[in-house]
């Protein structure tokens, strides 16, 4: 599907894959508090996660 959409690969080998993954985890850590609150909001609304 990515080929059909002509999307550039974000990594080309293990070294660039590791850098790519670290960028993702850094972003999650930066927004950890916001993410935690989103999960709390979902529980407060009585929504089921299934």
CSV table of N, CA and C in Angstrom, one decimal:
chain,number,residue,atom,x,y,z
A,1,UNK,N,0.8,-1.2,0.0
A,1,UNK,CA,0.0,0.0,0.0
A,1,UNK,C,0.9,1.3,0.0
A,2,UNK,N,2.0,1.3,0.8
A,2,UNK,CA,2.8,2.4,0.9
A,2,UNK,C,3.5,2.7,-0.5
A,3,UNK,N,3.8,1.6,-1.2
A,3,UNK,CA,4.4,1.7,-2.5
A,3,UNK,C,3.4,2.3,-3.5
A,4,UNK,N,2.2,1.9,-3.4
A,4,UNK,CA,1.1,2.4,-4.3
A,4,UNK,C,0.9,3.9,-4.0
A,5,UNK,N,1.1,4.4,-2.8
A,5,UNK,CA,0.9,5.8,-2.4
A,5,UNK,C,2.2,6.6,-2.6
A,6,UNK,N,3.2,5.9,-3.0
A,6,UNK,CA,4.5,6.5,-3.3
A,6,UNK,C,5.0,7.2,-2.0
A,7,UNK,N,5.0,6.6,-0.9
A,7,UNK,CA,5.4,7.1,0.4
A,7,UNK,C,6.9,6.7,0.6
A,8,UNK,N,7.7,7.7,1.0
A,8,UNK,CA,9.1,7.4,1.2
A,8,UNK,C,9.3,6.7,2.5
A,9,UNK,N,10.2,5.7,2.5
A,9,UNK,CA,10.5,4.9,3.7
A,9,UNK,C,11.2,5.7,4.7
A,10,UNK,N,10.7,5.7,6.0
A,10,UNK,CA,11.3,6.5,7.0
A,10,UNK,C,12.7,6.0,7.5
A,11,UNK,N,13.1,4.8,7.1
A,11,UNK,CA,14.4,4.2,7.5
A,11,UNK,C,14.8,3.2,6.4
A,12,UNK,N,16.1,3.0,6.3
A,12,UNK,CA,16.6,2.1,5.3
A,12,UNK,C,17.5,1.0,5.8
A,13,UNK,N,17.9,1.1,7.1
A,13,UNK,CA,18.7,0.0,7.7
A,13,UNK,C,18.5,0.0,9.2
A,14,UNK,N,19.1,-0.9,9.9
A,14,UNK,CA,18.9,-0.9,11.3
A,14,UNK,C,19.3,0.3,12.1
A,15,UNK,N,20.4,1.0,11.6
A,15,UNK,CA,20.8,2.2,12.3
A,15,UNK,C,19.7,3.3,12.1
A,16,UNK,N,19.2,3.5,10.9
A,16,UNK,CA,18.2,4.5,10.7
A,16,UNK,C,16.8,4.1,11.3
A,17,UNK,N,16.6,2.8,11.4
A,17,UNK,CA,15.4,2.3,12.0
A,17,UNK,C,15.4,2.7,13.5
A,18,UNK,N,16.5,2.4,14.2
A,18,UNK,CA,16.7,2.8,15.6
A,18,UNK,C,16.5,4.3,15.8
A,19,UNK,N,17.0,5.1,15.0
A,19,UNK,CA,16.8,6.5,15.1
A,19,UNK,C,15.4,6.9,14.9
A,20,UNK,N,14.7,6.3,14.0
A,20,UNK,CA,13.3,6.5,13.7
A,20,UNK,C,12.5,6.1,14.9
A,21,UNK,N,12.7,5.0,15.5
A,21,UNK,CA,12.0,4.5,16.7
A,21,UNK,C,12.2,5.4,17.9
A,22,UNK,N,13.4,5.9,18.1
A,22,UNK,CA,13.8,6.8,19.2
A,22,UNK,C,13.0,8.1,19.0
A,23,UNK,N,12.9,8.6,17.8
A,23,UNK,CA,12.1,9.9,17.6
A,23,UNK,C,10.7,9.7,18.0
A,24,UNK,N,10.1,8.5,17.7
A,24,UNK,CA,8.7,8.2,18.1
A,24,UNK,C,8.6,8.1,19.6
A,25,UNK,N,9.5,7.5,20.3
A,25,UNK,CA,9.3,7.3,21.8
A,25,UNK,C,9.6,8.7,22.4
A,26,UNK,N,10.5,9.5,21.9
A,26,UNK,CA,10.7,10.8,22.5
A,26,UNK,C,9.4,11.7,22.4
A,27,UNK,N,8.7,11.6,21.3
A,27,UNK,CA,7.5,12.3,21.1
A,27,UNK,C,6.5,11.8,22.1
A,28,UNK,N,6.4,10.5,22.3
A,28,UNK,CA,5.4,10.0,23.3
A,28,UNK,C,5.8,10.5,24.7
A,29,UNK,N,7.0,10.5,25.0
A,29,UNK,CA,7.4,10.9,26.3
A,29,UNK,C,7.1,12.4,26.5
A,30,UNK,N,7.3,13.2,25.5
A,30,UNK,CA,7.1,14.6,25.6
A,30,UNK,C,5.6,14.9,25.9
A,31,UNK,N,4.7,14.1,25.4
A,31,UNK,CA,3.3,14.2,25.5
A,31,UNK,C,2.6,13.2,26.5
A,32,UNK,N,3.5,12.6,27.3
A,32,UNK,CA,3.0,11.5,28.2
A,32,UNK,C,1.8,12.0,29.1
A,33,UNK,N,1.9,13.2,29.6
A,33,UNK,CA,0.9,13.7,30.5
A,33,UNK,C,-0.4,13.9,29.8
A,34,UNK,N,-0.3,14.5,28.6
A,34,UNK,CA,-1.5,14.7,27.7
A,34,UNK,C,-2.2,13.3,27.4
A,35,UNK,N,-1.4,12.3,27.1
A,35,UNK,CA,-1.9,11.0,26.7
A,35,UNK,C,-2.5,10.4,27.9
A,36,UNK,N,-1.9,10.5,29.1
A,36,UNK,CA,-2.5,10.0,30.3
A,36,UNK,C,-3.9,10.6,30.5
A,37,UNK,N,-4.0,11.9,30.3
A,37,UNK,CA,-5.3,12.6,30.5
A,37,UNK,C,-6.3,12.1,29.5
A,38,UNK,N,-5.9,11.8,28.3
A,38,UNK,CA,-6.9,11.3,27.3
A,38,UNK,C,-7.4,10.0,27.7
A,39,UNK,N,-6.6,9.1,28.3
A,39,UNK,CA,-7.1,7.8,28.7
A,39,UNK,C,-8.0,8.0,29.9
A,40,UNK,N,-7.7,9.0,30.8
A,40,UNK,CA,-8.6,9.2,31.9
A,40,UNK,C,-10.0,9.7,31.4
A,41,UNK,N,-10.0,10.6,30.4
A,41,UNK,CA,-11.2,11.1,29.9
A,41,UNK,C,-12.1,10.0,29.3
A,42,UNK,N,-11.4,9.1,28.7
A,42,UNK,CA,-12.2,7.9,28.1
A,42,UNK,C,-12.9,7.1,29.2
A,43,UNK,N,-12.2,6.9,30.3
A,43,UNK,CA,-12.8,6.1,31.4
A,43,UNK,C,-13.9,6.9,32.0
A,44,UNK,N,-13.7,8.2,32.2
A,44,UNK,CA,-14.7,9.1,32.8
A,44,UNK,C,-16.0,9.1,32.0
A,45,UNK,N,-15.9,9.0,30.7
A,45,UNK,CA,-17.1,9.0,29.8
A,45,UNK,C,-17.9,7.7,29.8
A,46,UNK,N,-17.3,6.7,30.5
A,46,UNK,CA,-18.0,5.4,30.5
A,46,UNK,C,-17.9,4.6,29.2
A,47,UNK,N,-16.9,5.0,28.3
A,47,UNK,CA,-16.8,4.3,27.1
A,47,UNK,C,-16.0,3.0,27.3
A,48,UNK,N,-16.4,2.0,26.5
A,48,UNK,CA,-15.7,0.7,26.6
A,48,UNK,C,-14.6,0.7,25.6
A,49,UNK,N,-13.5,0.1,26.0
A,49,UNK,CA,-12.3,0.0,25.1
A,49,UNK,C,-12.4,-1.0,24.1
A,50,UNK,N,-13.4,-1.8,24.1
A,50,UNK,CA,-13.5,-2.9,23.1
A,50,UNK,C,-14.2,-2.5,21.9
